[in-house]
Amino acid sequence: MPNTTPLWLFDLDNTLHNASHAIFPAINANMNVFMTRVLEEQGLPADQQAVNEMRQRYWRLYGATLIGMIQHHEVRSEDFLRDAHAFPDLASMIRAERGLSHLLRRLPGRKILLTNAPRRYSRDVVRHLGLHRHFEKHISIEQMHVHRRLRPKPSRQMLRKLLARERVPARRCILVEDTAVNLKSAKNLGLRTAWVTQYLHGNVHVTGIDARRQSTMHPAYVDVKVKSVRQLATHLGRLAR
């Protein structure tokens, strides 16, 4: 008998909360400190401009700066993730809309948190928001391995593995994201896609003209474009039919 229950895959940062307010700037600063130390040890250019350009380039190429640091500089993922997500007071940095718990209750089907962030950080954020009870599973970057290699979003290999494990056809799965490239990858596999845009202008990876352009565009690989996840319930006909 075919599985007709929707499976929602929710991103975390800049989807369920405003990571651009304080968390992303702090992560970038922490990454820069870590990367500067590694590059200096390897005798490579380590001035601020070089480090910033490398961090952003690896994010564009691999979907996560961590992958570039592993592949090109042989760092340990646990060291990078620990240092990048070290905050003196995480709770004070979190900003989110009210009503998210009510929204998640209204959406039919199962829900999984799918984030390129590390487990400890993402667990703490979701618990602070009071949303942990709505997710039956929590898949963080540490769990995104395919054939023993780290494959975070937008990896189609990772998404295929997830769908096979959950025994859900792609057409019954909805990815809710702020990052367009992740949605494009999911749509190519047959998933339904919801693009959350309210934090685009604050996204450290989308700046200037790109942010303005993305705020007005509606790519073919996006089924539903919403400002806030709170609007998802009004689009169930397109996402969970």
PDB file of C-alpha atoms in Angstrom:
ATOM      1  CA  MET A   1       0.000   0.000   0.000  1.00  0.00           C
ATOM      2  CA  PRO A   2       1.552   3.377  -1.015  1.00  0.00           C
ATOM      3  CA  ASN A   3       2.621   5.800   1.683  1.00  0.00           C
ATOM      4  CA  THR A   4       0.443   8.922   1.384  1.00  0.00           C
ATOM      5  CA  THR A   5       1.512  10.649   4.615  1.00  0.00           C
ATOM      6  CA  PRO A   6       3.473  13.869   3.943  1.00  0.00           C
ATOM      7  CA  LEU A   7       6.999  14.131   5.290  1.00  0.00           C
ATOM      8  CA  TRP A   8       8.180  17.664   6.045  1.00  0.00           C
ATOM      9  CA  LEU A   9      11.918  18.371   6.088  1.00  0.00           C
ATOM     10  CA  PHE A  10      12.568  21.640   7.886  1.00  0.00           C
ATOM     11  CA  ASP A  11      15.784  23.596   7.707  1.00  0.00           C
ATOM     12  CA  LEU A  12      16.703  25.498  10.873  1.00  0.00           C
ATOM     13  CA  ASP A  13      18.836  28.627  10.415  1.00  0.00           C
ATOM     14  CA  ASN A  14      17.028  31.513   8.694  1.00  0.00           C
ATOM     15  CA  THR A  15      14.005  29.257   8.260  1.00  0.00           C
ATOM     16  CA  LEU A  16      12.718  28.652  11.793  1.00  0.00           C
ATOM     17  CA  HIS A  17      14.627  31.552  13.340  1.00  0.00           C
ATOM     18  CA  ASN A  18      16.605  34.644  12.346  1.00  0.00           C
ATOM     19  CA  ALA A  19      20.184  33.388  12.386  1.00  0.00           C
ATOM     20  CA  SER A  20      21.378  36.508  10.571  1.00  0.00           C
ATOM     21  CA  HIS A  21      20.596  38.707  13.578  1.00  0.00           C
ATOM     22  CA  ALA A  22      23.557  37.584  15.695  1.00  0.00           C
ATOM     23  CA  ILE A  23      24.329  33.891  15.216  1.00  0.00           C
ATOM     24  CA  PHE A  24      25.643  33.912  11.641  1.00  0.00           C
ATOM     25  CA  PRO A  25      27.967  36.884  12.248  1.00  0.00           C
ATOM     26  CA  ALA A  26      29.352  35.089  15.313  1.00  0.00           C
ATOM     27  CA  ILE A  27      29.779  31.824  13.381  1.00  0.00           C
ATOM     28  CA  ASN A  28      31.613  33.637  10.601  1.00  0.00           C
ATOM     29  CA  ALA A  29      33.931  35.302  13.105  1.00  0.00           C
ATOM     30  CA  ASN A  30      34.588  31.959  14.811  1.00  0.00           C
ATOM     31  CA  MET A  31      35.232  30.261  11.455  1.00  0.00           C
ATOM     32  CA  ASN A  32      37.672  32.993  10.494  1.00  0.00           C
ATOM     33  CA  VAL A  33      39.666  32.510  13.697  1.00  0.00           C
ATOM     34  CA  PHE A  34      39.811  28.750  13.121  1.00  0.00           C
ATOM     35  CA  MET A  35      40.669  29.080   9.425  1.00  0.00           C
ATOM     36  CA  THR A  36      43.336  31.720  10.076  1.00  0.00           C
ATOM     37  CA  ARG A  37      45.068  29.383  12.495  1.00  0.00           C
ATOM     38  CA  VAL A  38      44.944  26.469  10.027  1.00  0.00           C
ATOM     39  CA  LEU A  39      46.175  28.538   7.079  1.00  0.00           C
ATOM     40  CA  GLU A  40      49.024  30.030   9.104  1.00  0.00           C
ATOM     41  CA  GLU A  41      50.089  26.545  10.195  1.00  0.00           C
ATOM     42  CA  GLN A  42      50.069  25.445   6.544  1.00  0.00           C
ATOM     43  CA  GLY A  43      52.025  28.479   5.347  1.00  0.00           C
ATOM     44  CA  LEU A  44      49.132  29.845   3.269  1.00  0.00           C
ATOM     45  CA  PRO A  45      47.850  33.441   2.973  1.00  0.00           C
ATOM     46  CA  ALA A  46      45.848  34.153   6.115  1.00  0.00           C
ATOM     47  CA  ASP A  47      44.931  37.835   5.968  1.00  0.00           C
ATOM     48  CA  GLN A  48      41.295  38.765   6.594  1.00  0.00           C
ATOM     49  CA  GLN A  49      40.396  39.147   2.923  1.00  0.00           C
ATOM     50  CA  ALA A  50      41.891  35.782   1.982  1.00  0.00           C
ATOM     51  CA  VAL A  51      40.089  34.013   4.816  1.00  0.00           C
ATOM     52  CA  ASN A  52      36.732  35.643   4.039  1.00  0.00           C
ATOM     53  CA  GLU A  53      37.002  34.778   0.353  1.00  0.00           C
ATOM     54  CA  MET A  54      37.929  31.176   1.118  1.00  0.00           C
ATOM     55  CA  ARG A  55      35.079  30.733   3.611  1.00  0.00           C
ATOM     56  CA  GLN A  56      32.523  32.019   1.131  1.00  0.00           C
ATOM     57  CA  ARG A  57      34.012  30.111  -1.795  1.00  0.00           C
ATOM     58  CA  TYR A  58      33.885  26.787   0.041  1.00  0.00           C
ATOM     59  CA  TRP A  59      30.272  27.467   1.056  1.00  0.00           C
ATOM     60  CA  ARG A  60      29.293  28.125  -2.581  1.00  0.00           C
ATOM     61  CA  LEU A  61      31.175  25.088  -3.892  1.00  0.00           C
ATOM     62  CA  TYR A  62      30.198  22.505  -1.293  1.00  0.00           C
ATOM     63  CA  GLY A  63      27.146  23.836   0.541  1.00  0.00           C
ATOM     64  CA  ALA A  64      29.202  23.991   3.743  1.00  0.00           C
ATOM     65  CA  THR A  65      32.551  25.657   4.463  1.00  0.00           C
ATOM     66  CA  LEU A  66      33.429  22.607   6.524  1.00  0.00           C
ATOM     67  CA  ILE A  67      33.627  20.367   3.431  1.00  0.00           C
ATOM     68  CA  GLY A  68      36.225  22.600   1.817  1.00  0.00           C
ATOM     69  CA  MET A  69      38.285  22.660   4.998  1.00  0.00           C
ATOM     70  CA  ILE A  70      38.183  18.871   5.196  1.00  0.00           C
ATOM     71  CA  GLN A  71      39.017  18.282   1.547  1.00  0.00           C
ATOM     72  CA  HIS A  72      41.681  20.953   1.105  1.00  0.00           C
ATOM     73  CA  HIS A  73      43.155  21.365   4.598  1.00  0.00           C
ATOM     74  CA  GLU A  74      42.539  18.010   6.307  1.00  0.00           C
ATOM     75  CA  VAL A  75      40.849  19.456   9.376  1.00  0.00           C
ATOM     76  CA  ARG A  76      38.749  17.309  11.697  1.00  0.00           C
ATOM     77  CA  SER A  77      35.049  18.062  11.357  1.00  0.00           C
ATOM     78  CA  GLU A  78      34.454  17.875  15.108  1.00  0.00           C
ATOM     79  CA  ASP A  79      37.136  20.525  15.751  1.00  0.00           C
ATOM     80  CA  PHE A  80      35.755  22.891  13.134  1.00  0.00           C
ATOM     81  CA  LEU A  81      32.124  22.496  14.245  1.00  0.00           C
ATOM     82  CA  ARG A  82      32.980  22.908  17.922  1.00  0.00           C
ATOM     83  CA  ASP A  83      34.942  26.116  17.399  1.00  0.00           C
ATOM     84  CA  ALA A  84      32.555  27.612  14.829  1.00  0.00           C
ATOM     85  CA  HIS A  85      29.555  27.200  17.139  1.00  0.00           C
ATOM     86  CA  ALA A  86      31.099  28.353  20.408  1.00  0.00           C
ATOM     87  CA  PHE A  87      28.896  31.105  21.875  1.00  0.00           C
ATOM     88  CA  PRO A  88      29.085  32.824  25.272  1.00  0.00           C
ATOM     89  CA  ASP A  89      25.267  33.011  25.544  1.00  0.00           C
ATOM     90  CA  LEU A  90      23.373  31.366  22.672  1.00  0.00           C
ATOM     91  CA  ALA A  91      19.906  31.985  24.134  1.00  0.00           C
ATOM     92  CA  SER A  92      20.377  35.756  24.058  1.00  0.00           C
ATOM     93  CA  MET A  93      21.272  35.596  20.338  1.00  0.00           C
ATOM     94  CA  ILE A  94      18.138  33.772  19.151  1.00  0.00           C
ATOM     95  CA  ARG A  95      15.373  35.732  17.435  1.00  0.00           C
ATOM     96  CA  ALA A  96      12.214  34.065  16.082  1.00  0.00           C
ATOM     97  CA  GLU A  97       8.572  34.738  15.316  1.00  0.00           C
ATOM     98  CA  ARG A  98       5.809  33.752  17.661  1.00  0.00           C
ATOM     99  CA  GLY A  99       3.312  31.111  16.624  1.00  0.00           C
ATOM    100  CA  LEU A 100       5.744  28.575  15.148  1.00  0.00           C
ATOM    101  CA  SER A 101       4.609  25.807  17.476  1.00  0.00           C
ATOM    102  CA  HIS A 102       0.993  26.370  16.464  1.00  0.00           C
ATOM    103  CA  LEU A 103       1.995  26.317  12.794  1.00  0.00           C
ATOM    104  CA  LEU A 104       3.825  22.998  13.111  1.00  0.00           C
ATOM    105  CA  ARG A 105       0.821  21.466  14.871  1.00  0.00           C
ATOM    106  CA  ARG A 106      -1.408  22.483  11.965  1.00  0.00           C
ATOM    107  CA  LEU A 107       0.719  20.848   9.276  1.00  0.00           C
ATOM    108  CA  PRO A 108      -0.392  17.258   8.542  1.00  0.00           C
ATOM    109  CA  GLY A 109       2.187  14.493   8.459  1.00  0.00           C
ATOM    110  CA  ARG A 110       5.583  13.722   9.919  1.00  0.00           C
ATOM    111  CA  LYS A 111       8.289  16.316  10.480  1.00  0.00           C
ATOM    112  CA  ILE A 112      12.068  15.999  10.502  1.00  0.00           C
ATOM    113  CA  LEU A 113      14.605  18.715  11.263  1.00  0.00           C
ATOM    114  CA  LEU A 114      17.240  18.612   8.494  1.00  0.00           C
ATOM    115  CA  THR A 115      20.068  21.049   9.120  1.00  0.00           C
ATOM    116  CA  ASN A 116      23.662  21.553   8.020  1.00  0.00           C
ATOM    117  CA  ALA A 117      24.344  22.818  11.529  1.00  0.00           C
ATOM    118  CA  PRO A 118      25.915  20.573  14.193  1.00  0.00           C
ATOM    119  CA  ARG A 119      23.687  18.579  16.501  1.00  0.00           C
ATOM    120  CA  ARG A 120      24.483  20.254  19.827  1.00  0.00           C
ATOM    121  CA  TYR A 121      23.874  23.754  18.483  1.00  0.00           C
ATOM    122  CA  SER A 122      20.718  22.878  16.546  1.00  0.00           C
ATOM    123  CA  ARG A 123      19.324  20.902  19.481  1.00  0.00           C
ATOM    124  CA  ASP A 124      19.841  23.876  21.796  1.00  0.00           C
ATOM    125  CA  VAL A 125      18.186  26.309  19.365  1.00  0.00           C
ATOM    126  CA  VAL A 126      15.137  24.097  18.763  1.00  0.00           C
ATOM    127  CA  ARG A 127      14.687  23.479  22.488  1.00  0.00           C
ATOM    128  CA  HIS A 128      14.968  27.201  23.212  1.00  0.00           C
ATOM    129  CA  LEU A 129      12.239  27.806  20.620  1.00  0.00           C
ATOM    130  CA  GLY A 130      10.085  25.082  22.190  1.00  0.00           C
ATOM    131  CA  LEU A 131       9.785  23.232  18.869  1.00  0.00           C
ATOM    132  CA  HIS A 132      11.626  19.981  19.655  1.00  0.00           C
ATOM    133  CA  ARG A 133       8.424  18.071  20.437  1.00  0.00           C
ATOM    134  CA  HIS A 134       7.180  18.578  16.880  1.00  0.00           C
ATOM    135  CA  PHE A 135      10.093  16.781  15.189  1.00  0.00           C
ATOM    136  CA  GLU A 136      10.202  13.010  15.292  1.00  0.00           C
ATOM    137  CA  LYS A 137      13.833  13.053  14.096  1.00  0.00           C
ATOM    138  CA  HIS A 138      16.706  15.504  14.141  1.00  0.00           C
ATOM    139  CA  ILE A 139      19.233  15.078  11.314  1.00  0.00           C
ATOM    140  CA  SER A 140      22.283  17.313  11.726  1.00  0.00           C
ATOM    141  CA  ILE A 141      25.414  17.605   9.608  1.00  0.00           C
ATOM    142  CA  GLU A 142      27.242  14.901  11.577  1.00  0.00           C
ATOM    143  CA  GLN A 143      24.688  12.353  10.304  1.00  0.00           C
ATOM    144  CA  MET A 144      24.874  13.356   6.638  1.00  0.00           C
ATOM    145  CA  HIS A 145      27.289  10.685   5.440  1.00  0.00           C
ATOM    146  CA  VAL A 146      27.008   8.728   2.218  1.00  0.00           C
ATOM    147  CA  HIS A 147      29.540   5.922   1.691  1.00  0.00           C
ATOM    148  CA  ARG A 148      31.448   7.272   4.703  1.00  0.00           C
ATOM    149  CA  ARG A 149      31.861  10.729   3.174  1.00  0.00           C
ATOM    150  CA  LEU A 150      30.205  13.847   4.522  1.00  0.00           C
ATOM    151  CA  ARG A 151      27.401  14.926   2.164  1.00  0.00           C
ATOM    152  CA  PRO A 152      25.329  17.820   3.585  1.00  0.00           C
ATOM    153  CA  LYS A 153      22.636  19.720   1.702  1.00  0.00           C
ATOM    154  CA  PRO A 154      22.388  20.242  -1.253  1.00  0.00           C
ATOM    155  CA  SER A 155      23.648  16.659  -1.776  1.00  0.00           C
ATOM    156  CA  ARG A 156      21.153  14.617  -3.782  1.00  0.00           C
ATOM    157  CA  GLN A 157      22.915  11.449  -2.602  1.00  0.00           C
ATOM    158  CA  MET A 158      22.116  12.336   0.988  1.00  0.00           C
ATOM    159  CA  LEU A 159      18.484  13.136   0.158  1.00  0.00           C
ATOM    160  CA  ARG A 160      18.069   9.852  -1.730  1.00  0.00           C
ATOM    161  CA  LYS A 161      19.444   7.954   1.248  1.00  0.00           C
ATOM    162  CA  LEU A 162      17.073   9.792   3.600  1.00  0.00           C
ATOM    163  CA  LEU A 163      14.011   9.041   1.455  1.00  0.00           C
ATOM    164  CA  ALA A 164      14.969   5.378   1.161  1.00  0.00           C
ATOM    165  CA  ARG A 165      15.471   5.081   4.913  1.00  0.00           C
ATOM    166  CA  GLU A 166      12.142   6.779   5.645  1.00  0.00           C
ATOM    167  CA  ARG A 167      10.359   4.775   2.905  1.00  0.00           C
ATOM    168  CA  VAL A 168       8.697   7.890   1.534  1.00  0.00           C
ATOM    169  CA  PRO A 169       8.317   8.644  -2.200  1.00  0.00           C
ATOM    170  CA  ALA A 170       9.870  11.945  -3.195  1.00  0.00           C
ATOM    171  CA  ARG A 171       6.521  13.423  -4.237  1.00  0.00           C
ATOM    172  CA  ARG A 172       5.241  13.052  -0.651  1.00  0.00           C
ATOM    173  CA  CYS A 173       8.192  14.926   0.834  1.00  0.00           C
ATOM    174  CA  ILE A 174       8.386  18.719   1.294  1.00  0.00           C
ATOM    175  CA  LEU A 175      11.657  20.571   1.893  1.00  0.00           C
ATOM    176  CA  VAL A 176      11.239  23.925   3.662  1.00  0.00           C
ATOM    177  CA  GLU A 177      14.335  26.064   3.227  1.00  0.00           C
ATOM    178  CA  ASP A 178      15.787  29.554   2.911  1.00  0.00           C
ATOM    179  CA  THR A 179      18.663  28.440   0.653  1.00  0.00           C
ATOM    180  CA  ALA A 180      17.663  28.273  -3.016  1.00  0.00           C
ATOM    181  CA  VAL A 181      20.388  25.850  -4.134  1.00  0.00           C
ATOM    182  CA  ASN A 182      19.162  23.270  -1.608  1.00  0.00           C
ATOM    183  CA  LEU A 183      15.631  23.573  -2.965  1.00  0.00           C
ATOM    184  CA  LYS A 184      16.837  23.170  -6.537  1.00  0.00           C
ATOM    185  CA  SER A 185      18.623  19.947  -5.665  1.00  0.00           C
ATOM    186  CA  ALA A 186      15.546  18.609  -3.879  1.00  0.00           C
ATOM    187  CA  LYS A 187      13.225  19.519  -6.745  1.00  0.00           C
ATOM    188  CA  ASN A 188      15.473  17.632  -9.176  1.00  0.00           C
ATOM    189  CA  LEU A 189      14.752  14.515  -7.115  1.00  0.00           C
ATOM    190  CA  GLY A 190      10.986  15.106  -7.212  1.00  0.00           C
ATOM    191  CA  LEU A 191      10.486  16.635  -3.757  1.00  0.00           C
ATOM    192  CA  ARG A 192       8.103  19.508  -3.246  1.00  0.00           C
ATOM    193  CA  THR A 193       9.741  22.737  -2.194  1.00  0.00           C
ATOM    194  CA  ALA A 194       8.870  25.744  -0.028  1.00  0.00           C
ATOM    195  CA  TRP A 195      11.155  28.783  -0.070  1.00  0.00           C
ATOM    196  CA  VAL A 196      11.206  30.965   3.070  1.00  0.00           C
ATOM    197  CA  THR A 197      12.440  34.449   2.160  1.00  0.00           C
ATOM    198  CA  GLN A 198      12.007  36.840   5.074  1.00  0.00           C
ATOM    199  CA  TYR A 199      15.653  36.622   6.141  1.00  0.00           C
ATOM    200  CA  LEU A 200      17.187  36.768   2.636  1.00  0.00           C
ATOM    201  CA  HIS A 201      18.467  40.309   3.017  1.00  0.00           C
ATOM    202  CA  GLY A 202      20.262  39.388   6.206  1.00  0.00           C
ATOM    203  CA  ASN A 203      21.751  36.177   4.844  1.00  0.00           C
ATOM    204  CA  VAL A 204      25.539  36.308   4.958  1.00  0.00           C
ATOM    205  CA  HIS A 205      25.693  34.248   1.759  1.00  0.00           C
ATOM    206  CA  VAL A 206      23.238  36.403  -0.226  1.00  0.00           C
ATOM    207  CA  THR A 207      24.142  40.081  -0.338  1.00  0.00           C
ATOM    208  CA  GLY A 208      23.511  43.217  -2.359  1.00  0.00           C
ATOM    209  CA  ILE A 209      21.971  42.799  -5.799  1.00  0.00           C
ATOM    210  CA  ASP A 210      21.688  39.021  -5.344  1.00  0.00           C
ATOM    211  CA  ALA A 211      19.465  39.494  -2.312  1.00  0.00           C
ATOM    212  CA  ARG A 212      17.252  42.013  -4.123  1.00  0.00           C
ATOM    213  CA  ARG A 213      17.008  39.758  -7.172  1.00  0.00           C
ATOM    214  CA  GLN A 214      16.142  36.668  -5.147  1.00  0.00           C
ATOM    215  CA  SER A 215      13.479  38.516  -3.179  1.00  0.00           C
ATOM    216  CA  THR A 216      11.524  39.145  -6.405  1.00  0.00           C
ATOM    217  CA  MET A 217      12.202  35.925  -8.326  1.00  0.00           C
ATOM    218  CA  HIS A 218      10.177  32.696  -8.223  1.00  0.00           C
ATOM    219  CA  PRO A 219      12.257  29.894  -9.757  1.00  0.00           C
ATOM    220  CA  ALA A 220      10.571  26.925 -11.424  1.00  0.00           C
ATOM    221  CA  TYR A 221      12.048  24.617  -8.789  1.00  0.00           C
ATOM    222  CA  VAL A 222      10.128  26.415  -6.020  1.00  0.00           C
ATOM    223  CA  ASP A 223       6.571  25.155  -5.555  1.00  0.00           C
ATOM    224  CA  VAL A 224       5.640  27.700  -2.895  1.00  0.00           C
ATOM    225  CA  LYS A 225       7.377  30.928  -1.956  1.00  0.00           C
ATOM    226  CA  VAL A 226       6.481  32.381   1.443  1.00  0.00           C
ATOM    227  CA  LYS A 227       7.836  35.160   3.571  1.00  0.00           C
ATOM    228  CA  SER A 228       7.364  33.172   6.782  1.00  0.00           C
ATOM    229  CA  VAL A 229       6.923  29.505   7.650  1.00  0.00           C
ATOM    230  CA  ARG A 230       3.724  30.601   9.369  1.00  0.00           C
ATOM    231  CA  GLN A 231       2.185  30.943   5.891  1.00  0.00           C
ATOM    232  CA  LEU A 232       2.756  27.295   4.946  1.00  0.00           C
ATOM    233  CA  ALA A 233      -0.639  26.165   6.186  1.00  0.00           C
ATOM    234  CA  THR A 234      -2.354  28.312   3.554  1.00  0.00           C
ATOM    235  CA  HIS A 235      -0.504  26.422   0.781  1.00  0.00           C
ATOM    236  CA  LEU A 236      -1.263  22.835   1.791  1.00  0.00           C
ATOM    237  CA  GLY A 237      -3.144  22.260  -1.452  1.00  0.00           C
ATOM    238  CA  ARG A 238       0.091  22.625  -3.419  1.00  0.00           C
ATOM    239  CA  LEU A 239       2.504  21.074  -0.938  1.00  0.00           C
ATOM    240  CA  ALA A 240       0.735  18.156   0.733  1.00  0.00           C
ATOM    241  CA  ARG A 241      -1.913  17.066  -1.766  1.00  0.00           C
TER     242      ARG A 241
END
